[in-house]
Short mmCIF file of C-alpha atoms and ligand atoms in Angstrom, two decimals:
data_model
loop_
_atom_site.label_atom_id
_atom_site.label_comp_id
_atom_site.label_asym_id
_atom_site.label_seq_id
_atom_site.Cartn_x
_atom_site.Cartn_y
_atom_site.Cartn_z
CA MET A 1 -228.73 150.89 -277.84
CA SER A 2 -225.13 149.67 -277.40
CA SER A 3 -222.38 152.33 -277.00
CA ILE A 4 -219.67 152.75 -279.59
CA SER A 5 -216.40 151.13 -278.53
CA TYR A 6 -212.85 150.68 -279.87
CA LYS A 7 -210.66 147.76 -278.92
CA SER A 8 -206.95 146.94 -279.23
CA ALA A 9 -204.73 144.26 -277.74
CA TRP A 10 -200.98 143.79 -277.73
CA LYS A 11 -198.49 141.32 -276.30
CA SER A 12 -195.41 143.24 -275.21
CA PRO A 13 -192.13 142.01 -273.78
CA SER A 14 -189.89 143.12 -271.03
CA ASN A 15 -186.19 144.06 -271.76
CA ILE A 16 -182.87 143.85 -270.09
CA ALA A 17 -180.60 146.88 -269.93
CA LEU A 18 -176.94 146.43 -270.79
CA VAL A 19 -176.09 150.11 -270.11
CA LYS A 20 -178.35 151.21 -267.30
CA TYR A 21 -180.87 154.05 -266.91
CA TRP A 22 -180.50 155.21 -263.28
CA GLY A 23 -181.33 158.80 -262.61
CA LYS A 24 -183.67 161.11 -264.44
CA LYS A 25 -184.43 164.72 -265.14
CA GLY A 26 -187.53 166.74 -266.14
CA MET A 27 -190.56 164.76 -267.39
CA GLN A 28 -189.11 161.28 -267.14
CA LEU A 29 -186.08 161.99 -269.24
CA PRO A 30 -182.91 159.93 -268.71
CA ALA A 31 -179.83 161.41 -267.09
CA ASN A 32 -177.64 159.22 -269.46
CA PRO A 33 -178.44 157.07 -272.44
CA SER A 34 -179.13 153.32 -272.04
CA ILE A 35 -179.13 150.25 -274.26
CA SER A 36 -181.13 147.09 -273.83
CA PHE A 37 -182.35 144.04 -275.66
CA THR A 38 -185.86 142.92 -275.76
CA LEU A 39 -186.75 139.53 -274.23
CA ASP A 40 -188.70 136.77 -276.09
CA ASN A 41 -190.44 135.08 -273.16
CA ALA A 42 -191.44 137.67 -270.54
CA LEU A 43 -194.55 139.33 -271.89
CA SER A 44 -197.54 141.30 -270.83
CA ASP A 45 -200.70 140.42 -272.70
CA THR A 46 -202.97 143.49 -272.50
CA SER A 47 -206.34 144.43 -274.06
CA VAL A 48 -207.92 147.83 -273.86
CA GLU A 49 -211.56 148.69 -274.73
CA ALA A 50 -212.48 152.29 -274.91
CA ILE A 51 -216.27 152.63 -274.55
CA ALA A 52 -217.82 155.97 -275.50
CA SER A 53 -219.45 157.65 -272.50
CA GLU A 54 -220.74 161.18 -273.15
CA SER A 55 -221.82 161.75 -269.52
CA GLN A 56 -218.34 161.06 -268.27
CA SER A 57 -216.09 163.85 -267.06
CA GLY A 58 -212.51 163.01 -266.44
CA ILE A 59 -210.68 159.63 -266.67
CA SER A 60 -212.55 156.45 -265.85
CA VAL A 61 -210.68 153.15 -265.85
CA GLU A 62 -211.49 149.59 -264.72
CA LEU A 63 -208.50 147.28 -264.67
CA TYR A 64 -208.30 143.52 -264.28
CA PHE A 65 -204.88 141.95 -263.67
CA GLU A 66 -204.74 138.12 -264.00
CA SER A 67 -208.59 138.29 -264.18
CA GLN A 68 -208.94 140.04 -260.81
CA ARG A 69 -210.01 143.63 -260.39
CA ASN A 70 -206.95 145.52 -259.17
CA GLU A 71 -207.60 148.91 -257.64
CA ALA A 72 -203.94 149.61 -256.72
CA PHE A 73 -203.03 149.32 -260.42
CA GLU A 74 -206.08 151.45 -261.36
CA VAL A 75 -204.76 154.36 -259.27
CA LYS A 76 -201.30 154.06 -260.88
CA ILE A 77 -202.75 153.81 -264.45
CA LYS A 78 -205.09 156.71 -263.85
CA GLY A 79 -202.09 158.89 -262.96
CA PHE A 80 -200.42 157.89 -266.19
CA LEU A 81 -203.62 158.48 -268.23
CA GLU A 82 -203.94 162.00 -266.79
CA LYS A 83 -200.51 162.77 -268.28
CA ALA A 84 -201.47 161.12 -271.58
CA LEU A 85 -204.63 163.29 -271.93
CA SER A 86 -202.84 165.91 -274.08
CA ALA A 87 -202.17 163.24 -276.82
CA PHE A 88 -205.38 161.18 -276.32
CA PRO A 89 -208.13 163.74 -275.43
CA TRP A 90 -210.80 161.00 -275.98
CA LEU A 91 -209.73 159.57 -272.60
CA ASN A 92 -212.05 162.18 -271.11
CA ASN A 93 -215.14 160.78 -272.60
CA HIS A 94 -214.39 157.06 -272.93
CA HIS A 95 -214.46 154.49 -270.22
CA LEU A 96 -211.39 152.20 -270.36
CA LEU A 97 -211.67 148.55 -269.69
CA ILE A 98 -208.18 147.05 -269.31
CA ASN A 99 -207.36 143.41 -269.00
CA SER A 100 -203.82 142.32 -268.50
CA THR A 101 -201.88 139.12 -267.75
CA ASN A 102 -198.17 138.30 -267.60
CA THR A 103 -196.53 135.29 -269.10
CA PHE A 104 -193.86 135.20 -266.37
CA PRO A 105 -194.71 134.17 -262.78
CA HIS A 106 -196.39 136.95 -260.89
CA SER A 107 -194.08 138.56 -258.36
CA SER A 108 -191.03 136.63 -259.62
CA GLY A 109 -189.14 139.92 -259.14
CA ILE A 110 -188.93 140.42 -262.94
CA ALA A 111 -189.55 144.04 -263.98
CA SER A 112 -193.09 144.01 -265.21
CA SER A 113 -193.52 147.78 -265.66
CA ALA A 114 -191.59 147.71 -268.91
CA SER A 115 -193.84 145.12 -270.55
CA ALA A 116 -197.00 146.52 -268.89
CA PHE A 117 -196.59 150.11 -269.97
CA SER A 118 -195.26 149.30 -273.46
CA ALA A 119 -198.36 147.11 -274.02
CA LEU A 120 -200.71 149.81 -272.67
CA ALA A 121 -199.06 152.58 -274.69
CA LEU A 122 -199.30 150.44 -277.89
CA CYS A 123 -203.03 149.78 -277.24
CA LEU A 124 -203.65 153.53 -276.74
CA CYS A 125 -201.87 154.42 -279.95
CA SER A 126 -203.82 151.69 -281.91
CA ILE A 127 -207.14 152.98 -280.54
CA ASP A 128 -206.19 156.48 -281.47
CA GLU A 129 -205.44 155.38 -285.08
CA GLN A 130 -208.91 153.67 -285.25
CA MET A 131 -210.61 156.73 -284.02
CA LYS A 132 -208.79 158.97 -286.48
CA GLY A 133 -209.05 156.45 -289.33
CA ILE A 134 -205.41 157.05 -290.30
CA SER A 135 -202.20 155.15 -289.72
CA ASP A 136 -199.42 157.17 -288.12
CA PRO A 137 -195.96 156.72 -289.74
CA ALA A 138 -194.44 157.53 -286.32
CA PHE A 139 -196.59 154.96 -284.52
CA PHE A 140 -193.81 153.17 -282.64
CA GLU A 141 -192.02 156.44 -281.72
CA LYS A 142 -195.28 157.68 -280.29
CA ALA A 143 -195.89 154.40 -278.42
CA SER A 144 -192.29 154.58 -277.12
CA HIS A 145 -192.76 158.12 -275.92
CA TRP A 146 -195.90 157.33 -273.99
CA ALA A 147 -194.55 154.08 -272.60
CA ARG A 148 -191.64 156.14 -271.28
CA ILE A 149 -194.05 158.46 -269.40
CA GLY A 150 -195.44 155.34 -267.68
CA SER A 151 -192.08 153.75 -266.83
CA GLY A 152 -188.72 154.93 -268.37
CA SER A 153 -187.35 151.53 -269.31
CA ALA A 154 -190.73 150.66 -270.94
CA CYS A 155 -189.91 152.88 -273.97
CA ARG A 156 -187.25 150.37 -275.05
CA SER A 157 -189.82 147.56 -275.17
CA VAL A 158 -191.92 148.70 -278.15
CA TYR A 159 -189.39 147.28 -280.61
CA GLY A 160 -187.66 143.85 -280.86
CA GLY A 161 -183.94 143.34 -280.85
CA PHE A 162 -181.53 145.98 -279.47
CA ASN A 163 -182.67 149.48 -278.62
CA LEU A 164 -181.14 152.73 -277.38
CA TRP A 165 -182.86 155.39 -275.33
CA GLY A 166 -181.34 158.82 -274.67
CA GLN A 167 -179.66 161.39 -276.81
CA THR A 168 -176.05 160.72 -277.61
CA THR A 169 -173.70 162.12 -280.27
CA ALA A 170 -172.67 158.47 -280.90
CA LEU A 171 -175.93 157.74 -282.63
CA ASN A 172 -177.87 159.87 -285.12
CA GLY A 173 -181.52 160.06 -284.45
CA SER A 174 -181.26 159.19 -280.77
CA SER A 175 -183.54 160.99 -278.41
CA ASP A 176 -184.35 161.48 -274.75
CA GLU A 177 -188.09 161.37 -275.60
CA TYR A 178 -188.26 157.90 -277.04
CA ALA A 179 -186.13 154.84 -277.84
CA VAL A 180 -184.74 153.94 -281.24
CA ASN A 181 -184.01 150.44 -282.66
CA ILE A 182 -180.27 149.78 -283.48
CA ASP A 183 -180.62 146.33 -285.03
CA ASP A 184 -178.94 147.52 -288.27
CA ILE A 185 -175.58 147.89 -286.50
CA ILE A 186 -175.69 144.66 -284.39
CA HIS A 187 -173.18 141.93 -285.09
CA PRO A 188 -174.74 138.48 -285.74
CA VAL A 189 -173.30 136.97 -282.56
CA PHE A 190 -175.53 139.21 -280.47
CA LYS A 191 -178.71 138.67 -282.45
CA THR A 192 -179.42 135.31 -280.83
CA PHE A 193 -177.98 136.03 -277.43
CA LYS A 194 -179.56 134.11 -274.44
CA ASP A 195 -180.71 135.50 -271.11
CA THR A 196 -181.36 133.06 -268.38
CA ILE A 197 -182.95 134.80 -265.42
CA LEU A 198 -182.13 133.15 -262.04
CA ILE A 199 -184.87 134.03 -259.55
CA ILE A 200 -182.84 134.61 -256.38
CA GLU A 201 -185.66 136.22 -254.60
CA LYS A 202 -189.36 136.60 -255.54
CA GLY A 203 -191.58 139.34 -254.48
CA LYS A 204 -191.73 143.08 -254.05
CA LYS A 205 -188.43 145.01 -253.96
CA ALA A 206 -187.41 146.82 -250.71
CA VAL A 207 -186.87 150.03 -252.67
CA SER A 208 -188.92 150.90 -255.76
CA SER A 209 -187.11 152.00 -258.87
CA THR A 210 -188.91 155.37 -258.54
CA ALA A 211 -187.34 155.95 -255.15
CA GLY A 212 -184.02 154.62 -256.40
CA HIS A 213 -183.89 157.15 -259.30
CA ALA A 214 -184.75 159.95 -256.90
CA LEU A 215 -181.79 159.14 -254.71
CA LEU A 216 -179.46 160.07 -257.57
CA ASN A 217 -180.58 163.69 -257.21
CA ALA A 218 -178.33 164.18 -254.12
CA HIS A 219 -175.85 161.43 -254.86
CA PRO A 220 -172.15 162.35 -254.42
CA PHE A 221 -171.22 160.21 -257.48
CA ALA A 222 -174.10 161.27 -259.75
CA ASP A 223 -172.10 163.28 -262.24
CA ILE A 224 -169.45 160.62 -262.53
CA ARG A 225 -172.12 158.03 -263.05
CA TYR A 226 -173.81 160.01 -265.80
CA ALA A 227 -170.43 160.55 -267.53
CA SER A 228 -169.79 156.76 -267.32
CA GLY A 229 -173.24 156.02 -268.78
CA PHE A 230 -172.51 158.26 -271.73
CA LYS A 231 -169.01 156.71 -272.22
CA ASN A 232 -170.28 153.11 -271.84
CA THR A 233 -173.03 153.81 -274.39
CA GLU A 234 -170.48 154.90 -276.91
CA LEU A 235 -168.19 151.97 -276.14
CA LEU A 236 -171.04 149.37 -276.23
CA LEU A 237 -172.29 150.66 -279.61
CA GLU A 238 -168.80 149.96 -280.97
CA VAL A 239 -168.76 146.53 -279.41
CA LEU A 240 -172.22 145.61 -280.58
CA GLU A 241 -171.05 146.41 -284.08
CA SER A 242 -167.68 144.63 -283.96
CA GLY A 243 -168.82 141.60 -282.06
CA ASP A 244 -165.99 141.83 -279.50
CA LEU A 245 -167.28 139.51 -276.68
CA ASP A 246 -164.50 140.28 -274.22
CA LYS A 247 -165.16 143.97 -274.30
CA PHE A 248 -168.93 143.22 -274.15
CA ILE A 249 -168.46 141.31 -270.89
CA GLN A 250 -166.30 144.05 -269.40
CA ILE A 251 -168.81 146.87 -270.11
CA VAL A 252 -171.98 145.02 -269.28
CA GLU A 253 -170.70 143.63 -265.92
CA SER A 254 -169.25 146.91 -264.94
CA GLU A 255 -172.59 148.62 -265.65
CA ALA A 256 -174.52 146.12 -263.46
CA LEU A 257 -172.10 146.53 -260.51
CA MET A 258 -171.98 150.28 -260.92
CA LEU A 259 -175.81 150.28 -260.62
CA HIS A 260 -175.70 148.41 -257.33
CA ALA A 261 -172.62 150.38 -256.05
CA LEU A 262 -174.78 153.58 -256.57
CA MET A 263 -177.47 152.06 -254.40
CA MET A 264 -174.94 151.24 -251.73
CA THR A 265 -173.47 154.70 -251.72
CA SER A 266 -176.55 156.79 -251.99
CA PRO A 267 -177.40 159.30 -249.21
CA THR A 268 -179.92 156.69 -247.88
CA PRO A 269 -178.00 153.56 -248.69
CA PHE A 270 -179.64 150.33 -249.62
CA ILE A 271 -178.62 146.85 -250.84
CA LEU A 272 -180.77 144.88 -253.20
CA MET A 273 -178.29 142.03 -253.81
CA LYS A 274 -178.58 138.99 -251.60
CA PRO A 275 -175.87 136.58 -250.51
CA HIS A 276 -176.96 134.19 -253.30
CA THR A 277 -176.58 136.98 -255.86
CA LEU A 278 -172.85 137.20 -254.90
CA SER A 279 -172.39 133.51 -254.83
CA VAL A 280 -173.73 133.25 -258.36
CA ILE A 281 -171.47 136.07 -259.52
CA GLU A 282 -168.40 134.29 -258.07
CA LYS A 283 -169.48 131.02 -259.70
CA ILE A 284 -169.83 132.75 -263.09
CA TRP A 285 -166.36 134.23 -262.83
CA ASP A 286 -164.85 130.89 -261.90
CA PHE A 287 -166.78 129.15 -264.77
CA ARG A 288 -165.53 131.74 -267.24
CA ASN A 289 -161.94 131.39 -266.04
CA GLN A 290 -162.00 127.61 -266.26
CA THR A 291 -163.89 127.22 -269.56
CA GLY A 292 -163.03 130.38 -271.48
CA LEU A 293 -166.64 130.56 -272.43
CA HIS A 294 -168.42 133.91 -272.77
CA LEU A 295 -170.93 133.69 -269.96
CA LEU A 296 -171.58 136.99 -268.18
CA PHE A 297 -174.11 138.47 -265.81
CA THR A 298 -176.16 141.61 -265.51
CA LEU A 299 -178.50 142.75 -262.68
CA ASP A 300 -181.66 144.78 -262.60
CA ALA A 301 -182.74 146.81 -259.58
CA GLY A 302 -183.18 143.60 -257.62
CA ALA A 303 -181.42 140.41 -256.40
CA ASN A 304 -182.03 138.28 -259.44
CA VAL A 305 -179.26 137.54 -261.83
CA HIS A 306 -179.47 137.64 -265.64
CA LEU A 307 -177.01 135.22 -267.22
CA LEU A 308 -176.05 136.28 -270.74
CA ASN A 309 -174.26 134.14 -273.34
CA PRO A 310 -173.95 133.52 -277.13
CA GLU A 311 -176.38 130.87 -278.49
CA SER A 312 -173.46 128.71 -279.66
CA GLU A 313 -172.38 128.25 -275.97
CA ASN A 314 -175.87 127.69 -274.57
CA ASP A 315 -175.72 123.84 -274.09
CA ARG A 316 -172.66 124.20 -271.84
CA VAL A 317 -174.15 127.12 -269.98
CA GLN A 318 -177.54 125.31 -269.36
CA GLU A 319 -175.60 122.35 -268.07
CA PHE A 320 -173.75 124.65 -265.60
CA VAL A 321 -177.06 126.26 -264.51
CA LYS A 322 -178.59 122.89 -263.78
CA ASN A 323 -175.59 121.46 -262.06
CA GLU A 324 -174.28 124.43 -260.13
CA LEU A 325 -176.62 127.40 -260.04
CA VAL A 326 -180.14 126.16 -259.62
CA GLY A 327 -179.48 125.61 -255.88
CA TYR A 328 -179.19 129.40 -255.50
CA CYS A 329 -182.63 130.05 -257.02
CA GLN A 330 -185.73 130.42 -254.85
CA ASN A 331 -187.72 127.18 -255.36
CA GLY A 332 -185.27 126.30 -258.09
CA LEU A 333 -186.92 128.85 -260.39
CA TYR A 334 -185.19 130.31 -263.41
CA LEU A 335 -186.58 131.66 -266.69
CA CYS A 336 -185.08 131.10 -270.17
CA ASN A 337 -185.14 134.01 -272.53
CA ALA A 338 -183.36 135.12 -275.63
CA VAL A 339 -183.29 138.25 -277.79
CA GLY A 340 -186.90 138.57 -278.91
CA ASN A 341 -188.74 140.01 -281.90
CA GLY A 342 -190.74 142.70 -280.05
CA PRO A 343 -194.49 143.25 -279.47
CA ILE A 344 -197.27 141.54 -281.40
CA LYS A 345 -200.67 143.08 -282.08
CA THR A 346 -203.33 140.51 -281.29
CA HIS A 347 -206.40 142.65 -281.88
O1 PMV B 401 -188.12 152.07 -265.77
P1 PMV B 401 -187.78 152.13 -264.40
O2 PMV B 401 -188.13 153.51 -263.77
O3 PMV B 401 -188.34 151.03 -263.53
O4 PMV B 401 -186.22 151.99 -264.24
C1 PMV B 401 -185.45 150.91 -264.56
C2 PMV B 401 -184.14 150.93 -264.10
C3 PMV B 401 -183.21 149.70 -264.30
O5 PMV B 401 -184.03 148.61 -264.66
C4 PMV B 401 -182.39 149.38 -263.12
C5 PMV B 401 -182.27 149.92 -265.48
C6 PMV B 401 -182.80 150.04 -266.89
O6 PMV B 401 -182.25 150.74 -267.70
O7 PMV B 401 -183.77 149.24 -267.17
#
């Protein structure tokens, strides 16, 4: 007799933060609000099968990443699933078979936790609906909530377009618990924005984002940072609505450099930028001065540089990348992305 099983599969993207989440409180709640847009080309493709197993006690998970059993990921995911038991009690008597692949090169240094945990949370919520036989009107909020428990920034990946996570008086309905979509206020110039990710350095980061967040707890500038994060969220919401590209550049680049300045000034200082990161930033500033085009950069918690620009200026920017920036990329690798439409359910 074959066991009863439920299956779901989602393709879910990564996102790039414009106002950064760096520092947390309580149960993975952000110390300040953040705003991101979802990418169109950097996805995790994840399927989850929940196989009924009455004899099971506790969580049981088998995970294949890029077709290879991955025990390190199993441990991480098990820790996450323990926390999710309150919402998905069936995890105690269903064996989970998880298969996941990424569309972006493995260990390219692109944050994969956002796409991975958003895809996994969406699969869990879909299986939960199948088991209950009802559709949940708050499906995406719930998925965002559980994605957040896996990795904070993942909560902004369950929707397409532009998303805000964290409670702020500047936006009704905003919450620390889950992200909300803000596409209804976005000026058309931003809706087709491009993000070309220059891979300056592949591979594992010297300091994990978990450790990085923790360093904010005893950081001399933590309160100033959080106040700036709140202020920049307010300012960026206005700019995203008005379409003011010059102010957009000012806020987004300042957020990126502040993130790295916090790393350099933490009680245990560290530097994730590399010499090529700085060379690229200088090149971008020169290019902008010479051309008057609206090319800007942002950085994640790593050495790679995200080049952002309006679609209308993309031909000139891509020419600049090929002629002047590709030499700073490891093995000449860069990834072309744009604002994406969000996750897709494939099963
Ligand atoms: O989601 P985490 O814990 O990996 O933190 C992400 C932090 C940044 O990528 C640096 C900023 C952000 O808001 O995405």
